[in-house]
């Protein structure tokens, strides 16, 4: 099970391995419940900031690894007790990562923080970037709404079977790509089109084009 709570079954594994994994599901569910409680405790200590795991924004992790990372971060916070007013950071989102890099604010609005971040530096970083993070989050939400509308229009106009983007393509890039597509007088009946960073054809027949494709 990965950190998002999804069951991962390898296509190269024999079915007997799948059966063994499925038999262990109750154990994974218990661990996932403990993980959720740990996220709530961390959130409480950080003024109700929302702790998220998003594979679009961070490396894929297994449940056990993510739980250990949360536990380490929680232990640091319990000892240091950074000062935040209750619920003062509600609405903000935080992503944890391994390593010792400096905390950063993503363009999508999430606060990306290494679990080894010094507590006093963490407090200063959050308070000094909170308002900008809220602005970015609002902009990202507006972009996602615009993106969904444009995807629907493109599918209808070009008779596409499906239009989607790779995880590494931002909503802003997807919006720009869709707008440019709508300027093209063409039809792509029943095609599955993926907005990516390169030209390719996937094994299932999906056509990939870069978001900033050239005419």
Coordinates of N, CA and C in Angstrom, one line a residue:
X1 N 0.8 -1.2 0.0 CA 0.0 0.0 0.0 C 0.9 1.2 0.0
X2 N 0.5 2.2 -0.8 CA 1.3 3.4 -0.9 C 0.8 4.4 0.1
X3 N 1.5 5.6 0.2 CA 1.2 6.6 1.2 C -0.2 7.2 1.0
X4 N -0.8 7.1 -0.2 CA -2.1 7.6 -0.5 C -3.2 6.6 -0.1
X5 N -2.8 5.4 0.3 CA -3.8 4.4 0.7 C -4.2 3.5 -0.4
X6 N -3.5 3.5 -1.5 CA -3.8 2.7 -2.7 C -3.1 1.4 -2.6
X7 N -3.8 0.3 -3.0 CA -3.1 -1.0 -3.0 C -2.3 -1.1 -4.3
X8 N -1.0 -1.5 -4.1 CA -0.1 -1.6 -5.3 C 0.2 -3.1 -5.6
X9 N -0.2 -3.5 -6.8 CA 0.0 -4.9 -7.2 C 0.9 -4.9 -8.4
X10 N 2.0 -5.5 -8.3 CA 3.0 -5.5 -9.5 C 2.5 -6.5 -10.5
X11 N 2.6 -6.0 -11.8 CA 2.1 -6.9 -12.9 C 3.1 -8.0 -13.2
X12 N 4.3 -7.9 -12.7 CA 5.3 -9.0 -12.9 C 5.3 -10.0 -11.8
X13 N 4.6 -9.7 -10.7 CA 4.5 -10.7 -9.6 C 3.5 -11.8 -9.9
X14 N 3.8 -13.0 -9.4 CA 2.9 -14.1 -9.6 C 1.6 -13.8 -8.7
X15 N 0.5 -14.4 -9.0 CA -0.7 -14.2 -8.3 C -0.6 -14.6 -6.9
X16 N 0.2 -15.6 -6.6 CA 0.4 -16.0 -5.2 C 0.8 -14.9 -4.3
X17 N 1.7 -14.0 -4.8 CA 2.2 -12.8 -4.1 C 1.0 -11.9 -3.9
X18 N 0.1 -11.7 -4.8 CA -1.0 -10.9 -4.7 C -1.9 -11.3 -3.5
X19 N -2.1 -12.7 -3.5 CA -2.9 -13.2 -2.4 C -2.3 -12.9 -1.0
X20 N -1.0 -13.1 -0.9 CA -0.3 -12.8 0.4 C -0.5 -11.4 0.8
X21 N -0.4 -10.5 -0.2 CA -0.5 -9.1 0.1 C -1.9 -8.7 0.5
X22 N -2.9 -9.3 -0.2 CA -4.3 -9.0 0.2 C -4.7 -9.5 1.6
X23 N -4.0 -10.6 2.0 CA -4.2 -11.2 3.3 C -3.7 -10.2 4.4
X24 N -2.8 -9.4 4.0 CA -2.2 -8.4 5.0 C -2.9 -7.1 5.0
X25 N -4.0 -7.0 4.3 CA -4.7 -5.7 4.2 C -5.2 -5.1 5.5
X26 N -5.7 -6.0 6.4 CA -6.1 -5.4 7.8 C -5.0 -4.7 8.5
X27 N -3.7 -5.3 8.4 CA -2.6 -4.6 9.0 C -2.3 -3.3 8.3
X28 N -2.4 -3.2 7.0 CA -2.2 -2.0 6.3 C -3.2 -0.9 6.7
X29 N -4.5 -1.4 6.8 CA -5.6 -0.5 7.2 C -5.3 0.1 8.6
X30 N -4.8 -0.7 9.5 CA -4.5 -0.2 10.9 C -3.4 0.8 10.8
X31 N -2.4 0.5 10.0 CA -1.3 1.5 9.9 C -1.7 2.8 9.3
X32 N -2.6 2.7 8.3 CA -3.1 3.9 7.6 C -3.9 4.7 8.6
X33 N -4.7 4.1 9.5 CA -5.5 4.8 10.5 C -4.5 5.5 11.5
X34 N -3.4 4.9 11.9 CA -2.4 5.5 12.7 C -1.8 6.7 12.0
X35 N -1.6 6.5 10.7 CA -1.0 7.6 9.9 C -1.9 8.8 9.9
X36 N -3.2 8.6 9.7 CA -4.1 9.7 9.7 C -4.2 10.5 11.1
X37 N -4.1 9.7 12.2 CA -4.1 10.3 13.5 C -2.8 11.1 13.7
X38 N -1.7 10.6 13.2 CA -0.4 11.3 13.3 C -0.5 12.6 12.5
X39 N -1.1 12.6 11.3 CA -1.3 13.8 10.5 C -2.1 14.9 11.3
X40 N -3.1 14.4 12.0 CA -4.0 15.3 12.8 C -3.2 16.0 13.9
X41 N -2.3 15.2 14.6 CA -1.5 15.7 15.7 C -0.6 16.8 15.2
X42 N 0.1 16.5 14.0 CA 1.0 17.4 13.5 C 0.3 18.7 13.1
X43 N -0.9 18.5 12.4 CA -1.7 19.7 12.0 C -2.0 20.6 13.2
X44 N -2.4 19.9 14.3 CA -2.8 20.7 15.5 C -1.6 21.5 16.0
X45 N -0.4 20.9 16.0 CA 0.8 21.6 16.5 C 1.2 22.8 15.6
X46 N 0.8 22.7 14.3 CA 1.1 23.7 13.3 C -0.1 24.6 12.9
X47 N -0.9 24.9 13.9 CA -2.0 25.9 13.6 C -3.0 25.4 12.6
X48 N -3.2 24.1 12.5 CA -4.3 23.5 11.7 C -3.9 23.5 10.2
X49 N -2.6 23.7 9.9 CA -2.2 23.5 8.5 C -2.5 22.1 8.0
X50 N -2.9 21.9 6.8 CA -3.3 20.6 6.3 C -2.1 19.9 5.7
X51 N -1.8 18.7 6.3 CA -0.7 17.9 5.8 C -1.2 17.0 4.7
X52 N -0.6 17.2 3.5 CA -1.1 16.4 2.3 C 0.0 15.5 1.7
X53 N -0.4 14.5 1.1 CA 0.5 13.6 0.3 C -0.1 13.6 -1.1
X54 N 0.7 14.1 -2.1 CA 0.3 14.3 -3.4 C 1.4 13.8 -4.4
X55 N 1.1 12.7 -5.1 CA 2.1 12.2 -6.0 C 2.4 13.1 -7.2
X56 N 1.5 14.1 -7.4 CA 1.8 15.1 -8.5 C 2.9 16.0 -8.1
X57 N 3.1 16.1 -6.7 CA 4.1 17.1 -6.2 C 5.2 16.6 -5.5
X58 N 5.2 15.3 -5.2 CA 6.3 14.7 -4.5 C 6.5 13.2 -4.9
X59 N 7.7 12.6 -4.6 CA 8.0 11.3 -5.0 C 7.0 10.3 -4.4
X60 N 6.8 9.2 -5.1 CA 5.9 8.1 -4.6 C 6.6 7.5 -3.4
X61 N 5.8 7.2 -2.4 CA 6.3 6.6 -1.2 C 5.4 5.4 -0.7
X62 N 5.9 4.4 -0.1 CA 5.1 3.4 0.4 C 4.6 3.8 1.8
X63 N 3.6 3.2 2.3 CA 2.9 3.6 3.5 C 3.8 3.6 4.7
X64 N 4.6 2.5 4.8 CA 5.5 2.4 6.0 C 6.5 3.5 6.0
X65 N 7.1 3.8 4.8 CA 8.1 4.9 4.8 C 7.5 6.2 5.1
X66 N 6.3 6.5 4.7 CA 5.7 7.8 4.9 C 5.4 7.9 6.4
X67 N 4.9 6.8 7.0 CA 4.6 6.8 8.4 C 5.8 7.1 9.3
X68 N 6.9 6.5 8.9 CA 8.2 6.7 9.7 C 8.6 8.2 9.5
X69 N 8.4 8.7 8.4 CA 8.8 10.1 8.1 C 7.9 11.1 9.0
X70 N 6.6 10.8 9.0 CA 5.7 11.6 9.8 C 6.0 11.5 11.3
X71 N 6.4 10.3 11.7 CA 6.7 10.0 13.2 C 7.9 10.8 13.6
X72 N 8.9 10.9 12.7 CA 10.2 11.6 13.0 C 9.8 13.1 13.1
X73 N 9.1 13.6 12.2 CA 8.7 15.0 12.2 C 7.9 15.4 13.4
X74 N 7.0 14.5 13.8 CA 6.1 14.7 15.0 C 6.9 14.8 16.2
X75 N 7.9 13.9 16.4 CA 8.8 13.9 17.5 C 9.6 15.2 17.7
X76 N 10.0 15.7 16.5 CA 10.7 17.0 16.6 C 9.8 18.1 17.0
X77 N 8.6 18.1 16.5 CA 7.6 19.2 16.9 C 7.2 19.1 18.4
X78 N 7.1 17.9 18.9 CA 6.7 17.7 20.3 C 7.7 18.3 21.2
X79 N 9.0 18.1 20.9 CA 10.1 18.6 21.7 C 10.2 20.1 21.6
X80 N 10.1 20.7 20.4 CA 10.4 22.1 20.2 C 9.1 23.0 20.4
X81 N 8.0 22.4 20.2 CA 6.7 23.2 20.3 C 6.7 24.6 19.7
X82 N 6.8 24.6 18.3 CA 6.7 25.9 17.7 C 5.4 26.6 18.0
X83 N 5.4 28.0 18.1 CA 4.3 28.7 18.6 C 3.4 29.2 17.4
X84 N 2.2 28.6 17.3 CA 1.2 29.0 16.3 C -0.1 29.1 17.0
X85 N -0.9 30.2 16.7 CA -2.2 30.3 17.3 C -3.1 29.1 16.7
X86 N -4.0 28.6 17.6 CA -4.9 27.5 17.1 C -5.7 27.9 15.9
X87 N -5.7 27.1 14.8 CA -6.4 27.3 13.6 C -6.0 28.6 12.8
X88 N -4.8 29.2 13.2 CA -4.3 30.4 12.5 C -3.9 30.0 11.1
X89 N -3.5 28.8 10.8 CA -3.0 28.4 9.5 C -4.0 27.5 8.7
X90 N -5.2 27.5 9.2 CA -6.2 26.6 8.5 C -6.4 27.1 7.1
X91 N -6.4 26.1 6.2 CA -6.6 26.5 4.8 C -5.2 26.3 4.0
X92 N -4.1 26.3 4.8 CA -2.8 26.2 4.1 C -2.5 24.7 4.0
X93 N -1.6 24.3 3.1 CA -1.2 22.9 2.8 C 0.3 22.8 2.9
X94 N 0.7 21.6 3.5 CA 2.1 21.4 3.7 C 2.4 20.0 3.2
X95 N 3.6 19.9 2.5 CA 4.1 18.7 2.0 C 5.5 18.4 2.7
X96 N 5.6 17.2 3.2 CA 6.9 16.8 3.9 C 7.8 16.1 2.9
X97 N 9.1 16.2 3.1 CA 10.0 15.5 2.2 C 11.2 15.1 3.0
X98 N 11.9 14.1 2.6 CA 13.2 13.7 3.2 C 14.3 14.7 2.8
X99 N 15.4 14.5 3.5 CA 16.6 15.3 3.2 C 16.7 16.6 4.1
X100 N 17.6 17.4 3.7 CA 17.9 18.6 4.5 C 17.9 19.9 3.7
X101 N 17.1 19.9 2.6 CA 17.0 21.1 1.8 C 16.3 22.2 2.6
X102 N 16.3 23.4 2.1 CA 15.6 24.5 2.7 C 14.1 24.4 2.4
X103 N 13.2 24.8 3.3 CA 11.8 24.8 3.0 C 11.5 25.8 1.8
X104 N 10.5 25.4 1.0 CA 10.2 26.2 -0.2 C 8.7 26.4 -0.3
X105 N 8.2 27.4 -1.0 CA 6.8 27.6 -1.3 C 6.6 27.2 -2.8
X106 N 5.8 26.2 -3.1 CA 5.5 25.9 -4.5 C 4.6 26.9 -5.1
X107 N 4.7 26.9 -6.5 CA 3.8 27.9 -7.2 C 2.3 27.4 -7.1
X108 N 2.1 26.2 -6.7 CA 0.7 25.7 -6.5 C 0.2 26.0 -5.1
X109 N 1.1 26.6 -4.3 CA 0.6 27.1 -3.0 C 1.0 26.2 -1.8
X110 N 1.6 25.0 -2.0 CA 1.9 24.2 -0.9 C 3.3 24.6 -0.3
X111 N 3.4 24.5 1.0 CA 4.6 24.7 1.8 C 5.4 23.3 1.8
X112 N 6.5 23.3 1.1 CA 7.3 22.0 1.1 C 8.4 22.1 2.1
X113 N 8.3 21.2 3.1 CA 9.2 21.3 4.2 C 10.0 20.0 4.5
X114 N 11.3 20.0 4.6 CA 12.0 18.8 5.0 C 11.8 18.5 6.4
X115 N 11.8 17.2 6.7 CA 11.5 16.8 8.1 C 12.6 17.2 9.1
X116 N 13.8 17.5 8.6 CA 14.9 17.9 9.4 C 15.0 19.4 9.6
X117 N 14.0 20.1 9.1 CA 14.0 21.6 9.2 C 14.1 22.0 10.7
X118 N 15.0 23.0 10.9 CA 15.1 23.5 12.3 C 13.7 24.2 12.7
X119 N 13.2 23.8 13.9 CA 11.8 24.3 14.3 C 11.7 25.8 14.3
X120 N 12.7 26.6 14.7 CA 12.6 28.0 14.7 C 12.6 28.6 13.3
X121 N 13.4 27.9 12.4 CA 13.4 28.3 11.0 C 12.1 28.0 10.3
X122 N 11.5 26.8 10.7 CA 10.2 26.4 10.2 C 9.1 27.4 10.6
X123 N 9.1 27.9 11.8 CA 8.1 28.8 12.2 C 8.3 30.1 11.5
X124 N 9.5 30.6 11.3 CA 9.7 31.9 10.5 C 9.2 31.7 9.1
X125 N 9.6 30.6 8.5 CA 9.2 30.3 7.1 C 7.7 30.3 6.9
X126 N 7.0 29.6 7.7 CA 5.6 29.5 7.6 C 4.9 30.8 7.8
X127 N 5.3 31.6 8.8 CA 4.6 32.9 9.1 C 4.9 33.9 8.0
X128 N 6.1 33.8 7.4 CA 6.5 34.8 6.4 C 5.9 34.5 5.0
X129 N 5.5 33.3 4.8 CA 5.0 32.9 3.5 C 3.5 32.5 3.5
X130 N 2.8 32.6 4.7 CA 1.5 32.2 4.8 C 0.5 32.9 3.8
X131 N 0.6 34.2 3.8 CA -0.3 35.0 2.9 C -0.1 34.7 1.4
X132 N 1.2 34.6 1.0 CA 1.5 34.3 -0.4 C 1.0 32.9 -0.7
X133 N 1.1 32.0 0.2 CA 0.6 30.6 0.0 C -0.9 30.6 -0.3
X134 N -1.6 31.4 0.5 CA -3.0 31.5 0.3 C -3.4 32.0 -1.1
X135 N -2.6 33.0 -1.5 CA -2.9 33.6 -2.8 C -2.6 32.6 -3.9
X136 N -1.5 31.8 -3.8 CA -1.2 30.8 -4.8 C -2.2 29.7 -4.8
X137 N -2.7 29.3 -3.6 CA -3.7 28.2 -3.6 C -5.0 28.6 -4.3
X138 N -5.4 29.9 -4.0 CA -6.6 30.4 -4.7 C -6.4 30.5 -6.2
X139 N -5.3 30.9 -6.6 CA -5.0 31.0 -8.1 C -5.0 29.6 -8.7
X140 N -4.4 28.6 -8.0 CA -4.4 27.2 -8.5 C -5.8 26.6 -8.6
X141 N -6.6 26.9 -7.6 CA -8.0 26.4 -7.7 C -8.8 27.0 -8.9
X142 N -8.5 28.3 -9.1 CA -9.2 28.9 -10.3 C -8.7 28.3 -11.6
X143 N -7.4 28.0 -11.6 CA -6.8 27.4 -12.8 C -7.4 26.0 -13.1
X144 N -7.6 25.3 -12.0 CA -8.1 23.9 -12.2 C -9.6 24.0 -12.7
X145 N -10.3 24.9 -12.2 CA -11.7 25.1 -12.7 C -11.7 25.4 -14.2
X146 N -10.8 26.4 -14.6 CA -10.7 26.8 -16.0 C -10.2 25.6 -16.8
X147 N -9.2 24.8 -16.3 CA -8.7 23.7 -17.0 C -9.8 22.7 -17.3
X148 N -10.6 22.3 -16.3 CA -11.7 21.4 -16.6 C -12.7 21.8 -17.6
X149 N -13.0 23.1 -17.6 CA -13.9 23.7 -18.6 C -13.3 23.6 -20.0
X150 N -12.0 23.9 -20.1 CA -11.3 23.9 -21.4 C -11.2 22.4 -21.9
X151 N -10.9 21.5 -21.1 CA -10.8 20.1 -21.5 C -12.1 19.6 -22.0
X152 N -13.2 20.0 -21.4 CA -14.5 19.6 -21.9 C -14.8 20.2 -23.3
X153 N -14.5 21.5 -23.5 CA -14.7 22.1 -24.8 C -13.8 21.4 -25.8
X154 N -12.6 21.1 -25.5 CA -11.7 20.5 -26.5 C -12.2 19.1 -26.9
X155 N -12.7 18.4 -26.0 CA -13.2 17.0 -26.3 C -14.4 17.1 -27.2
X156 N -15.2 18.1 -26.9 CA -16.4 18.2 -27.8 C -16.1 18.7 -29.2
X157 N -15.2 19.7 -29.2 CA -14.8 20.3 -30.5 C -14.0 19.4 -31.4
X158 N -13.1 18.6 -30.9 CA -12.3 17.7 -31.7 C -12.7 16.3 -31.7
X159 N -13.9 16.0 -31.0 CA -14.4 14.6 -31.0 C -13.4 13.7 -30.4
X160 N -12.7 14.1 -29.4 CA -11.7 13.3 -28.7 C -12.4 12.3 -27.8
X161 N -11.8 11.1 -27.6 CA -12.3 10.2 -26.6 C -11.8 10.6 -25.2
X162 N -10.6 11.1 -25.1 CA -10.1 11.5 -23.8 C -9.0 12.6 -24.0
X163 N -9.0 13.6 -23.1 CA -7.9 14.6 -23.1 C -7.4 14.7 -21.7
X164 N -6.2 14.5 -21.4 CA -5.6 14.6 -20.1 C -4.2 15.0 -20.1
X165 N -3.6 15.2 -18.9 CA -2.2 15.7 -18.8 C -1.4 14.8 -18.0
X166 N -0.1 14.8 -18.2 CA 0.8 14.1 -17.3 C 0.9 14.9 -16.0
X167 N 1.3 14.1 -14.9 CA 1.4 14.7 -13.6 C 2.4 15.9 -13.6
X168 N 3.4 15.8 -14.4 CA 4.5 16.9 -14.4 C 4.0 18.2 -15.1
X169 N 2.9 18.1 -15.8 CA 2.4 19.3 -16.5 C 1.5 20.1 -15.5
X170 N 1.7 21.3 -15.3 CA 1.0 22.1 -14.3 C -0.4 22.5 -14.9
X171 N -1.3 23.0 -14.1 CA -2.6 23.4 -14.5 C -2.5 24.6 -15.4
X172 N -1.5 25.5 -15.1 CA -1.3 26.7 -15.9 C -0.8 26.3 -17.3
X173 N 0.1 25.3 -17.4 CA 0.5 24.9 -18.7 C -0.6 24.2 -19.5
X174 N -1.4 23.4 -18.8 CA -2.5 22.7 -19.4 C -3.5 23.7 -20.0
X175 N -3.8 24.8 -19.3 CA -4.8 25.8 -19.7 C -4.2 26.5 -21.0
X176 N -3.0 26.8 -21.0 CA -2.4 27.4 -22.2 C -2.4 26.5 -23.4
X177 N -2.1 25.2 -23.1 CA -2.1 24.3 -24.2 C -3.5 24.1 -24.8
X178 N -4.5 24.0 -24.0 CA -5.9 23.8 -24.4 C -6.4 25.0 -25.2
X179 N -6.0 26.2 -24.8 CA -6.4 27.4 -25.5 C -5.8 27.4 -26.9
X180 N -4.5 27.0 -27.0 CA -3.9 26.9 -28.3 C -4.5 25.9 -29.2
X181 N -4.9 24.7 -28.6 CA -5.5 23.7 -29.4 C -6.8 24.2 -30.0
X182 N -7.6 25.0 -29.2 CA -8.9 25.4 -29.7 C -8.7 26.4 -30.9
X183 N -7.5 26.9 -31.1 CA -7.3 27.8 -32.3 C -7.0 27.0 -33.5
X184 N -6.9 25.7 -33.4 CA -6.5 24.8 -34.6 C -7.8 24.2 -35.2
X185 N -8.0 24.4 -36.5 CA -9.2 23.9 -37.2 C -9.0 22.4 -37.6
X186 N -9.1 21.5 -36.6 CA -8.9 20.1 -36.9 C -9.8 19.2 -36.1
X187 N -9.9 18.0 -36.5 CA -10.7 17.0 -35.8 C -9.8 15.8 -35.4
X188 N -10.0 15.2 -34.2 CA -9.2 14.1 -33.8 C -10.2 13.0 -33.2
X189 N -11.0 12.5 -34.1 CA -12.1 11.6 -33.7 C -11.6 10.4 -32.9
X190 N -12.2 10.2 -31.7 CA -12.0 9.0 -30.9 C -10.5 8.9 -30.4
X191 N -9.7 9.9 -30.5 CA -8.3 9.8 -30.1 C -8.2 10.1 -28.6
X192 N -7.2 9.5 -28.0 CA -6.9 9.8 -26.6 C -5.6 10.7 -26.6
X193 N -5.7 11.9 -26.2 CA -4.6 12.9 -26.3 C -4.1 13.2 -24.9
X194 N -2.8 13.1 -24.8 CA -2.1 13.3 -23.5 C -1.2 14.6 -23.7
X195 N -1.4 15.6 -22.8 CA -0.5 16.7 -22.8 C 0.7 16.4 -21.9
X196 N 1.9 16.5 -22.5 CA 3.1 16.1 -21.9 C 4.2 17.1 -22.1
X197 N 5.4 16.6 -22.0 CA 6.6 17.5 -22.3 C 7.3 17.0 -23.6
X198 N 6.8 16.0 -24.2 CA 7.5 15.5 -25.4 C 6.5 14.8 -26.3
X199 N 6.9 14.5 -27.6 CA 6.1 13.8 -28.5 C 6.3 12.3 -28.4
X200 N 5.2 11.5 -28.3 CA 5.4 10.1 -28.3 C 4.0 9.4 -28.5
X201 N 4.0 8.1 -28.7 CA 2.8 7.3 -28.7 C 2.9 6.3 -27.7
X202 N 2.0 6.2 -26.7 CA 2.1 5.2 -25.6 C 1.7 3.9 -26.1
X203 N 1.9 2.9 -25.3 CA 1.6 1.5 -25.7 C 0.2 1.2 -25.9
X204 N -0.7 2.0 -25.2 CA -2.1 1.8 -25.4 C -2.7 2.7 -26.5
X205 N -1.8 3.3 -27.3 CA -2.2 4.1 -28.4 C -2.5 5.6 -28.2
X206 N -2.3 6.0 -26.9 CA -2.5 7.5 -26.6 C -1.4 8.3 -27.3
X207 N -1.8 9.4 -27.9 CA -0.9 10.3 -28.5 C -0.4 11.4 -27.5
X208 N 0.9 11.5 -27.3 CA 1.4 12.6 -26.4 C 2.0 13.7 -27.2
X209 N 1.7 14.9 -26.8 CA 2.3 16.1 -27.4 C 2.7 17.0 -26.3
X210 N 3.8 17.8 -26.5 CA 4.3 18.7 -25.4 C 3.3 19.9 -25.2
X211 N 3.2 20.3 -24.0 CA 2.2 21.4 -23.7 C 2.5 22.7 -24.5
X212 N 3.8 22.9 -24.8 CA 4.2 24.1 -25.6 C 4.5 23.6 -27.1
X213 N 3.7 22.7 -27.6 CA 4.0 22.2 -28.9 C 4.1 23.3 -30.0
X214 N 4.9 22.9 -31.0 CA 5.2 23.8 -32.1 C 4.3 23.5 -33.3
X215 N 3.9 24.5 -34.0 CA 3.0 24.3 -35.1 C 3.8 23.8 -36.3

